[in-house]
Coordinates of C-alpha atoms in Angstrom, one line a residue:
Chain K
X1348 CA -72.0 38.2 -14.4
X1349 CA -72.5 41.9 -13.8
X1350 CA -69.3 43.8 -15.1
X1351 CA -68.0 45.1 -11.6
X1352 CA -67.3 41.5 -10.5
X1353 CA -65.5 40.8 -13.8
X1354 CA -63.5 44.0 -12.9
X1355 CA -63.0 42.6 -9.1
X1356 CA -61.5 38.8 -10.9
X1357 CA -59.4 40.9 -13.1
X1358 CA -57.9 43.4 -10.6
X1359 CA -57.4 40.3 -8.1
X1360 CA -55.1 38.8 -11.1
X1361 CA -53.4 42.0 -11.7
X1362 CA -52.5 42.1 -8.1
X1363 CA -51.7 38.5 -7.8
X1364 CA -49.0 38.8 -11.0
X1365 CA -47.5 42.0 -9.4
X1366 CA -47.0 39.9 -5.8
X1367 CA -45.3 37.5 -8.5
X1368 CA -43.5 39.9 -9.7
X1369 CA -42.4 41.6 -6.3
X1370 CA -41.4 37.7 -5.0
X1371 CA -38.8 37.5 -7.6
X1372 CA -37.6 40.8 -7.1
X1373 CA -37.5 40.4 -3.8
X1374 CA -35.3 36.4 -3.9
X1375 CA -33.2 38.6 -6.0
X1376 CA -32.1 41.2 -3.8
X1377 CA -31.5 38.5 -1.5
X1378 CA -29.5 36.4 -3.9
X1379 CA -27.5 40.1 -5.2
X1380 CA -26.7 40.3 -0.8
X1381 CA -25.1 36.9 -0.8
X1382 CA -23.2 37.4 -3.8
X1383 CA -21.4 40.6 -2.1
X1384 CA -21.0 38.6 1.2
X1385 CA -19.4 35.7 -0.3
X1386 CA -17.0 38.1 -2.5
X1387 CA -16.4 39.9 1.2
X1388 CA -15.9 36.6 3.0
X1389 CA -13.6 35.5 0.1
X1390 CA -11.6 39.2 0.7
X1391 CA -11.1 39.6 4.3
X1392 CA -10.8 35.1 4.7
X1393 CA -13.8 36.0 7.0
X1394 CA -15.0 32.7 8.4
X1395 CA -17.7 34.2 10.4
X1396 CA -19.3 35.8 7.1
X1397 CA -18.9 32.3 5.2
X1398 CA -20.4 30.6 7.8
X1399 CA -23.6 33.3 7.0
X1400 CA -23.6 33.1 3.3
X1401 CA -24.0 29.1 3.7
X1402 CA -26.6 29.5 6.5
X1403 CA -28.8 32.0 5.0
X1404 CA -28.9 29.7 1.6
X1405 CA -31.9 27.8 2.4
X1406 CA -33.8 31.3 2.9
X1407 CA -33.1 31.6 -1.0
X1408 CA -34.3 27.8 -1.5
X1409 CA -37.7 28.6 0.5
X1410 CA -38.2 31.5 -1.8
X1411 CA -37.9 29.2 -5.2
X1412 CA -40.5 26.7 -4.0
X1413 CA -43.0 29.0 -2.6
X1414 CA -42.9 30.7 -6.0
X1415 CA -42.8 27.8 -7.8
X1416 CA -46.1 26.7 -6.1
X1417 CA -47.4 30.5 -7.0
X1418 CA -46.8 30.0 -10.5
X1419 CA -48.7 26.7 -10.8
X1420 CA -51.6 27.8 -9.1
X1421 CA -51.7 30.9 -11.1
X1422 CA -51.7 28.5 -14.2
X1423 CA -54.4 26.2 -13.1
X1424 CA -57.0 28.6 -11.4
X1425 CA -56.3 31.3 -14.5
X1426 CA -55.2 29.6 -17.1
X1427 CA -53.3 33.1 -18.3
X1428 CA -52.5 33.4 -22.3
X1429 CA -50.2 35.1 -24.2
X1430 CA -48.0 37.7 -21.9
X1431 CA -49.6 36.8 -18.8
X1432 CA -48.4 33.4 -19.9
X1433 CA -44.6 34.5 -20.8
X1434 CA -44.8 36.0 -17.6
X1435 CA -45.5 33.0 -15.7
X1436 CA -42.6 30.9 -17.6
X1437 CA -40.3 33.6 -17.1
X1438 CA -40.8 33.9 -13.6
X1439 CA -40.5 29.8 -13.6
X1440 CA -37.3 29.8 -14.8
X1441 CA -35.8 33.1 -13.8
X1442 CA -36.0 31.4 -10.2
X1443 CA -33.9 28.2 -11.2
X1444 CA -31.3 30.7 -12.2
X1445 CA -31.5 32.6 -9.1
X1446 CA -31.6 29.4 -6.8
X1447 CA -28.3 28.2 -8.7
X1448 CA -26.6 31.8 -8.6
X1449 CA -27.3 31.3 -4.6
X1450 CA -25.3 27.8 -4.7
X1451 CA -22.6 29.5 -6.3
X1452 CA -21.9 31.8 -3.5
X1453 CA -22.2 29.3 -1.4
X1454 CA -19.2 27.4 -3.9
X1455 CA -17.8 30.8 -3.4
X1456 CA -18.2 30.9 0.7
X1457 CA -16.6 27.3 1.1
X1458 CA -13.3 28.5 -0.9
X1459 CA -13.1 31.1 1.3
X1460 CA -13.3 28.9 4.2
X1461 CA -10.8 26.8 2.5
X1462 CA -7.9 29.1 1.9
X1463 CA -8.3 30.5 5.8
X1464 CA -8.5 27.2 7.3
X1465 CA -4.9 26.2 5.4
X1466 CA -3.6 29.5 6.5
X1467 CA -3.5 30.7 3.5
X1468 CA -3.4 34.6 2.3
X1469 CA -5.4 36.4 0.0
X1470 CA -2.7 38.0 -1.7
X1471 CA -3.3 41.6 -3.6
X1472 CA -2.4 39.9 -7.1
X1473 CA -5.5 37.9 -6.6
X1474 CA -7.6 41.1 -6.7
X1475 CA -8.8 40.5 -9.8
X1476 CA -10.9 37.9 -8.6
X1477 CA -12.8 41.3 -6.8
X1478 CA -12.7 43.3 -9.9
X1479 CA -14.8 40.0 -11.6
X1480 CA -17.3 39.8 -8.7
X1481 CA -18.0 43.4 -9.1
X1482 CA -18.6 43.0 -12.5
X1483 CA -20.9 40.0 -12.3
X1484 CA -22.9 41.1 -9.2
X1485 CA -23.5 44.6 -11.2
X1486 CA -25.0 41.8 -13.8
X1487 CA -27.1 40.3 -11.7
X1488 CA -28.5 43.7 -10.0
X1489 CA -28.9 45.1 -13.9
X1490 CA -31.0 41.6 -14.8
X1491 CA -33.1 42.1 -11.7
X1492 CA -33.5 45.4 -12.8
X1493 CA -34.6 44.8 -16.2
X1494 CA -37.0 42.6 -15.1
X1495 CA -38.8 45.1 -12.7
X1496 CA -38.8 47.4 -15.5
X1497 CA -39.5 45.4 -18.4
X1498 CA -36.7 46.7 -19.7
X1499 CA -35.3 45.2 -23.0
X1500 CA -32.5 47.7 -23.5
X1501 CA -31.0 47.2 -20.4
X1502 CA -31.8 43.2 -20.6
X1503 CA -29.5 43.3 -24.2
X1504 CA -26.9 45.1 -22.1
X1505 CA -26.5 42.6 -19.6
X1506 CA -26.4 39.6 -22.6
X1507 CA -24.0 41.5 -24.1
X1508 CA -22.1 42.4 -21.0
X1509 CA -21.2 38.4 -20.1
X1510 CA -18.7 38.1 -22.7
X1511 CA -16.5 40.8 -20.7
X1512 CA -17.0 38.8 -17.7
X1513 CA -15.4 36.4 -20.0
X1514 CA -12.5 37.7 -20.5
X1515 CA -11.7 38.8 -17.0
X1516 CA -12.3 35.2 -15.7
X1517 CA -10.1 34.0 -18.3
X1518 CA -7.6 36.2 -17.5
X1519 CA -7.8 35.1 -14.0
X1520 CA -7.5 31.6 -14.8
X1521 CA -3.8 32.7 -16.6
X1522 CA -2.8 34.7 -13.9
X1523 CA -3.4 31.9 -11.4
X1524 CA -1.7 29.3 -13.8
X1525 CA 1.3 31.8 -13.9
X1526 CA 1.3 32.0 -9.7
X1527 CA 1.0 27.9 -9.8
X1528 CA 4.0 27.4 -12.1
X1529 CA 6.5 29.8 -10.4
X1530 CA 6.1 28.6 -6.6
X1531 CA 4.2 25.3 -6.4
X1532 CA 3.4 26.0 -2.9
X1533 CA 0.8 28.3 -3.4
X1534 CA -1.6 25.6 -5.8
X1535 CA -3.9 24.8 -2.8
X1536 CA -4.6 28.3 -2.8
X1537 CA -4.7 29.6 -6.8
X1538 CA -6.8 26.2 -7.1
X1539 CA -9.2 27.8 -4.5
X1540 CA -9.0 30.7 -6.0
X1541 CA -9.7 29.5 -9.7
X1542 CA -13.0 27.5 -8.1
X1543 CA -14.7 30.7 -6.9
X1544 CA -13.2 32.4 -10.4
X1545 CA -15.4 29.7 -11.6
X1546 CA -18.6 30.6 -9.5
X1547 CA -18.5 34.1 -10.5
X1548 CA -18.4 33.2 -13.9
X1549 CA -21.4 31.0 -14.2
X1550 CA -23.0 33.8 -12.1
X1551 CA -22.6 36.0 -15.2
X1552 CA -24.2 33.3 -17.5
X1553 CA -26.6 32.9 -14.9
X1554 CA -27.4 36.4 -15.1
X1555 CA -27.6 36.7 -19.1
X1556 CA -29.7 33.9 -18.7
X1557 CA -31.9 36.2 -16.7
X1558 CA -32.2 39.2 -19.4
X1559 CA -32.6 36.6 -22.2
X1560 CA -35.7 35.8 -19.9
X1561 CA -36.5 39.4 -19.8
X1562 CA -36.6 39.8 -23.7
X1563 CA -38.6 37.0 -24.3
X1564 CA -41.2 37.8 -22.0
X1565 CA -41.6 41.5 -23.5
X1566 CA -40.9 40.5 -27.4
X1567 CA -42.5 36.9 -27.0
X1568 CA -39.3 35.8 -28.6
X1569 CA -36.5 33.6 -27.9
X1570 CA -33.2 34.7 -28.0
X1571 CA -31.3 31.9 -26.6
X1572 CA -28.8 30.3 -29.2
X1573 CA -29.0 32.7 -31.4
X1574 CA -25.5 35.4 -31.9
X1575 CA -25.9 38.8 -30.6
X1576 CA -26.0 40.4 -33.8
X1577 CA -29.2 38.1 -35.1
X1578 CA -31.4 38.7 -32.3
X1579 CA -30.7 42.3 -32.3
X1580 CA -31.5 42.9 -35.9
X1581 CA -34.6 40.1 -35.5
X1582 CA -35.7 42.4 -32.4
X1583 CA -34.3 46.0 -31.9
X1584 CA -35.2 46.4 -35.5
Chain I
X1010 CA -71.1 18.7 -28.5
X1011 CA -71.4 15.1 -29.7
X1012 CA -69.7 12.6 -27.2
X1013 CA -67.2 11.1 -30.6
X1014 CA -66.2 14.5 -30.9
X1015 CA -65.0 15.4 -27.2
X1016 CA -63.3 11.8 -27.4
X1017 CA -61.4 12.9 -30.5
X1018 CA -60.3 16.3 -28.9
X1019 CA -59.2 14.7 -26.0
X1020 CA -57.2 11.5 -28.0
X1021 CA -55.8 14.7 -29.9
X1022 CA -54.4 15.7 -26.6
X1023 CA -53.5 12.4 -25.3
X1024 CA -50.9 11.9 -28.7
X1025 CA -49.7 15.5 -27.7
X1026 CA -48.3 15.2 -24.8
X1027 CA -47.4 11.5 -25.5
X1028 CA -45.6 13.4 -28.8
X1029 CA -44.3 15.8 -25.9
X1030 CA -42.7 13.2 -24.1
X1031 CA -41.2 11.5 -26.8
X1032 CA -39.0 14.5 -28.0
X1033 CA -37.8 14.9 -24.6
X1034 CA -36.8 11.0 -24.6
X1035 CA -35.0 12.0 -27.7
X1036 CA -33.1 14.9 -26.5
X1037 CA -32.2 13.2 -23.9
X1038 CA -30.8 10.7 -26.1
X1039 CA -28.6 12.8 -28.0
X1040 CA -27.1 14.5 -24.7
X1041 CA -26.2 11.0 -23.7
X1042 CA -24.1 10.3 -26.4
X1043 CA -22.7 14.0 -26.3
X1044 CA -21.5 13.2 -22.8
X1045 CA -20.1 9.6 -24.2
X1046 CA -18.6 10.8 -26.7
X1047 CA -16.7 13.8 -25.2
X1048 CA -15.3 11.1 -22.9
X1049 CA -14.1 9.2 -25.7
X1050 CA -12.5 12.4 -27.0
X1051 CA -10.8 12.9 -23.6
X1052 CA -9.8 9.2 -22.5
X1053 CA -8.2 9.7 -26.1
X1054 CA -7.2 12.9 -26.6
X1055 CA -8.9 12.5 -29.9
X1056 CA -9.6 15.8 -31.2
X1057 CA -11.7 15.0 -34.1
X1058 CA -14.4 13.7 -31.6
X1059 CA -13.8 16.5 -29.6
X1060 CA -15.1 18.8 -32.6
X1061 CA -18.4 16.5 -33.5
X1062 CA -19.3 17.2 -29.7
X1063 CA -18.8 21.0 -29.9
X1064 CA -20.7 20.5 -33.7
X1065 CA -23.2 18.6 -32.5
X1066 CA -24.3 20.9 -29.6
X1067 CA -26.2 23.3 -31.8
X1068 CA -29.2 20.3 -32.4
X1069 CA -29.5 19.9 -28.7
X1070 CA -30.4 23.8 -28.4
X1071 CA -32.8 23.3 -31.1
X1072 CA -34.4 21.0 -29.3
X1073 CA -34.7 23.1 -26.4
X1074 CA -36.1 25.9 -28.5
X1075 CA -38.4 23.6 -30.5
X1076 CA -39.7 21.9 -27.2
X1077 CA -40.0 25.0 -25.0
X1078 CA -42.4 26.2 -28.0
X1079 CA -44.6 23.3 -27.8
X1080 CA -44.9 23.5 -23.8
X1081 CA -46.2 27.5 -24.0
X1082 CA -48.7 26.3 -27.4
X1083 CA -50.0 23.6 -24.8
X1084 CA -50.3 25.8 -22.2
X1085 CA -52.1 28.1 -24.3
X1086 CA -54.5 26.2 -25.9
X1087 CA -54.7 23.1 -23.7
X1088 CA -54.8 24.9 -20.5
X1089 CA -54.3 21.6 -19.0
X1090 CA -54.2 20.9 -15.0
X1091 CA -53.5 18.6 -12.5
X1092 CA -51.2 15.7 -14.0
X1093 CA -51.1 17.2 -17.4
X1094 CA -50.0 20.8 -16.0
X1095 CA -47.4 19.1 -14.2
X1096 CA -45.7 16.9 -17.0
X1097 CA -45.8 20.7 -19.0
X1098 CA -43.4 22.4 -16.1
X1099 CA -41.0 19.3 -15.5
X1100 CA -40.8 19.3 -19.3
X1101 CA -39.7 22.6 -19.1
X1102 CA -37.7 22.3 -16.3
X1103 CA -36.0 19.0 -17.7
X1104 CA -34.8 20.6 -21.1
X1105 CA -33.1 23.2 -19.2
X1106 CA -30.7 20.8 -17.4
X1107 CA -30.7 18.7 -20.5
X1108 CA -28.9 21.9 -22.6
X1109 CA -27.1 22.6 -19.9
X1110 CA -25.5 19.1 -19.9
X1111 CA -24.6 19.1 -23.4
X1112 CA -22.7 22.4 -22.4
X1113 CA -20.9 20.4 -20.0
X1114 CA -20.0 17.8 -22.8
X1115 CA -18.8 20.4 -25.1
X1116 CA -16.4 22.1 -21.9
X1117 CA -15.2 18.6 -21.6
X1118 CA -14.3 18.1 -25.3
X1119 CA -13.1 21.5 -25.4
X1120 CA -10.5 20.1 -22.1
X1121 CA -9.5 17.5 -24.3
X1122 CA -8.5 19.7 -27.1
X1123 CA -6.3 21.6 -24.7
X1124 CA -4.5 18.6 -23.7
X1125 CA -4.2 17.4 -26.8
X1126 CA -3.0 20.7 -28.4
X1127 CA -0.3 21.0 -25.8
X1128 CA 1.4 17.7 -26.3
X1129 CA -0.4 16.8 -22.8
X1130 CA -1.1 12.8 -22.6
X1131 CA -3.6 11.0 -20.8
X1132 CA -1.8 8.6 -18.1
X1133 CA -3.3 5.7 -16.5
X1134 CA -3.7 7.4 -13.6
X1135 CA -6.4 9.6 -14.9
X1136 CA -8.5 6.7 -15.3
X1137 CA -10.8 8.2 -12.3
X1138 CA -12.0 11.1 -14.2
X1139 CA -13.3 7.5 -16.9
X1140 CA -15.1 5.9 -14.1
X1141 CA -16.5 9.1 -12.6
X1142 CA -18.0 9.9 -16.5
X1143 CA -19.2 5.9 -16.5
X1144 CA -21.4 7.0 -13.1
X1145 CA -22.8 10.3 -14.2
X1146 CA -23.8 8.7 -18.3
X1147 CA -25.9 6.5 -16.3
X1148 CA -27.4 8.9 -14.0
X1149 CA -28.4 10.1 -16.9
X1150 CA -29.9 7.7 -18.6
X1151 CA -31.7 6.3 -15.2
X1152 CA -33.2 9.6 -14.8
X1153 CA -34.5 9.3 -18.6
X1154 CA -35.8 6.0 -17.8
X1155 CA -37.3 6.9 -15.2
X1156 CA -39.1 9.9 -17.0
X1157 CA -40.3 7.8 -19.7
X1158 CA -41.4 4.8 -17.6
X1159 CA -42.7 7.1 -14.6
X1160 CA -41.0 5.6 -12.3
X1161 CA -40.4 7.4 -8.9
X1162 CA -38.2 4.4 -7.6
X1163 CA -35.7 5.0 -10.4
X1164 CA -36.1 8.6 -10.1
X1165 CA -35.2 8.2 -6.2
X1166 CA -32.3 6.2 -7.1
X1167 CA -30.6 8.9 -9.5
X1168 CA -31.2 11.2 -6.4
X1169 CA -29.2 8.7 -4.2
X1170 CA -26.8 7.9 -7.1
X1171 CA -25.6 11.7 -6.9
X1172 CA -23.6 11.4 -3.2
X1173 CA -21.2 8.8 -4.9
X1174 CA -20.9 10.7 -7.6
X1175 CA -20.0 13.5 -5.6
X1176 CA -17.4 11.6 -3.4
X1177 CA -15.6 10.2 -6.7
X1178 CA -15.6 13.6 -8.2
X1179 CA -13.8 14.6 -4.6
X1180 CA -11.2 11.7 -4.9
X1181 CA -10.3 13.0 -8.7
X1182 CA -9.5 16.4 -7.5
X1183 CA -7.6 15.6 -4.6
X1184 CA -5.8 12.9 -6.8
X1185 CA -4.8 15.6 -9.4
X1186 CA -3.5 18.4 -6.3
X1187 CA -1.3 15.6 -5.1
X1188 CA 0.1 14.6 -8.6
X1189 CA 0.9 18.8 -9.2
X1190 CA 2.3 19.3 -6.2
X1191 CA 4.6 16.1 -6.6
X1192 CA 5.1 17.4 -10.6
X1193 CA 4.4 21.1 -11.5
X1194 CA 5.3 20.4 -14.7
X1195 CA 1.8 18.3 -14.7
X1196 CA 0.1 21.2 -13.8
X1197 CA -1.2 22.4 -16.8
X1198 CA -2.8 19.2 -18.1
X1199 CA -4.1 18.7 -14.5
X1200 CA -6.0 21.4 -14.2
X1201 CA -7.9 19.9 -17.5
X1202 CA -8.6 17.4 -15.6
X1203 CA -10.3 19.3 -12.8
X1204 CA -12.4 21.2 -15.1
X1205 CA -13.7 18.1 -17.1
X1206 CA -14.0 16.2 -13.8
X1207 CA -16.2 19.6 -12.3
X1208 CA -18.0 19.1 -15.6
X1209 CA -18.9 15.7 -15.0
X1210 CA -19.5 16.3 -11.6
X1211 CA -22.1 19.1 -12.9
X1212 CA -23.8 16.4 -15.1
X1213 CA -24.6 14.4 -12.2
X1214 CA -26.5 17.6 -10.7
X1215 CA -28.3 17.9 -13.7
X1216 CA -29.5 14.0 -13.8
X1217 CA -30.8 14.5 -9.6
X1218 CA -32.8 17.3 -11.1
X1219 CA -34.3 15.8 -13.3
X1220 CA -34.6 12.8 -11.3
X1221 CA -36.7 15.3 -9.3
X1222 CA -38.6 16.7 -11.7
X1223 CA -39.8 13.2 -12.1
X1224 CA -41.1 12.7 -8.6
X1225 CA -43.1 16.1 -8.8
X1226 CA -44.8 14.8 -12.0
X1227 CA -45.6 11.6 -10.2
X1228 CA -46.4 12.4 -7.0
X1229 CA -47.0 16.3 -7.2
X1230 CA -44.7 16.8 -4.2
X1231 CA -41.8 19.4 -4.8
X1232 CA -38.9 17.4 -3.1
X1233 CA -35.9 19.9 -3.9
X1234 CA -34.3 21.4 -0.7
X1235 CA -35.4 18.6 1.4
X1236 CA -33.3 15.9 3.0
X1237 CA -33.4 12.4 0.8
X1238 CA -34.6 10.8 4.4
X1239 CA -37.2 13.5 4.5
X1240 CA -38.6 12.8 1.3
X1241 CA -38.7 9.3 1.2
X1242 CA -41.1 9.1 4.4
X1243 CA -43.0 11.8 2.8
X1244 CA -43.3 10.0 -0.1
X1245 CA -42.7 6.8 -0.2
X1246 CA -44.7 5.9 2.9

């Protein structure tokens, strides 16, 4: 085969993978925009916005399959190897995450529909409910953006960033047990609020999940179930 | 290349993916008695069992790692298509909710300490949080079955299987609001209860997926974000 045609296959792949890569990124600006309307529904006891987060979920769902079905065409007409490959299987599962982090702000959506149909109120001492969804979307947005930049720094930073999402969900859990126990009339509502607590924080393990992705596909390592510390001296090093 | 030797490359292959196959059956077997016995710790408050679970988790994320390693080596060197391909993705798909339900066991066990720790008991009238557990251990195990026998029937099944579970996980949570509301001073060991009845609810999720994955292998149809109606005259017919 003369050379220039071998160029042509090669540039076709290079542009197919970047499309790959440009999907992703673009399912995950979509997932980051339901995140923020689901927090905002959850604020304001917006209905209307709920109703939008739930509705525009099987946009996110259409985006998973359709890549899905990218990926295992790339793999059968190009049979990629080594980071071509950990590309592929990164992109593979970095869409299950981002298909489930949808379904939680959808979980999210539905509380929020919940409280405001029981008349409830979202009360200022349930802010730090916000202060966690801030924290996790700014997660999600820094494990998007790792990805687009092959970034391993900022991937380690957004491992390492879940366990303070743990804490603030924790906390919110107490402070809701606290609100529970001292006027039982409000446990509809703290038990609504402790169910989207939840959502946000599998978000944030959703999201770590995500930059563990990230590091494997530059390092070709895997840094899943392994501490903190290990992978960054087995790594960084 | 003499005919004996293709023959031997490909029965090389053949034992692979049959050896593929049989570590996932055996993964798979371990979560199921993760999830058994983390209800056994709970229906007991029996924290001794409650810490083999949380031990234990650390060989099913071996697995993961051991298994994902093998799919990328096959995809490397086997560069296998059609049927072969797909039985490599749902592999890799179907350790991933595998993990993720021995987390769920080890939240569960981790309930059960909670309880246990704060002098909380396990009343009869907790028993539906037991039968919910019964439904989703053999989800799982159907969906296993199903795996290792192929069998898109089954696999349908587990899919179907998940709406009940869903409804039972539903009564257990409105069952647990009405007994804090009538008893705040339940409403601690309660809210265990919610979170290991979410986490069971969770496991059911997990054993539709891979109920799914199944019928992808089999039939090479991607059936997520469909309607079960829709796929079964897609399907089926």
């Amino acid at each position: 085969m003369p050379d220039y045609q071998n160029q042509n296959l090669s540039l076709r792949f290079d542009e197919e993978l970047a499309d790959l890569r440009n999907q992703v990124l673009k399912m995950g600006g979509l997932v980051e925009q339901q995140i923020q309307r689901a927090t905002d529904a959850l604020r304001k006891l917006d209905i209307a916005e709920a109703e939008v987060v739930s509705e525009n979920d099987r946009y996110i769902n259409g985006f998973e399959v359709t890549i899905d079905e990218t990926c295992t065409r790339i793999l059968v007409r190009r049979q990629p190897a080594a980071s071509d490959l950990r590309l592929v299987i990164a992109v593979i599962k970095t869409i299950t995450d981002l298909e489930r982090i949808g379904d939680e702000a959808q979980r999210i959506a539905k509380m929020a529909i919940h409280i405001a149909e029981n008349d409830g109120v979202f009360h200022n001492r349930y802010l730090g409910i916000i202060h966690l969804s801030e924290h996790v979307i700014k997660m999600v947005h820094d494990a998007l953006d790792s990805f687009a930049r092959l970034d391993t720094d900022a991937a380690f930073d957004v491992v390492r960033d879940d366990e303070k999402a743990d804490i603030e969900y924790q906390a919110v859990m107490r402070q809701m047990l606290t609100y529970m126990m001292e006027d039982p009339r409000t446990i509809s509502e703290c038990l609504d609020i402790m169910q989207a607590a939840r959502a946000f924080e599998r978000i944030g393990d959703h999201a770590m999940n995500i930059g563990e992705y990230v590091i494997f596909l530059v390092k070709g390592k895997d840094i899943r179930h392994i501490s903190i510390e290990d992978a960054e001296k087995d790594i960084l090093t």
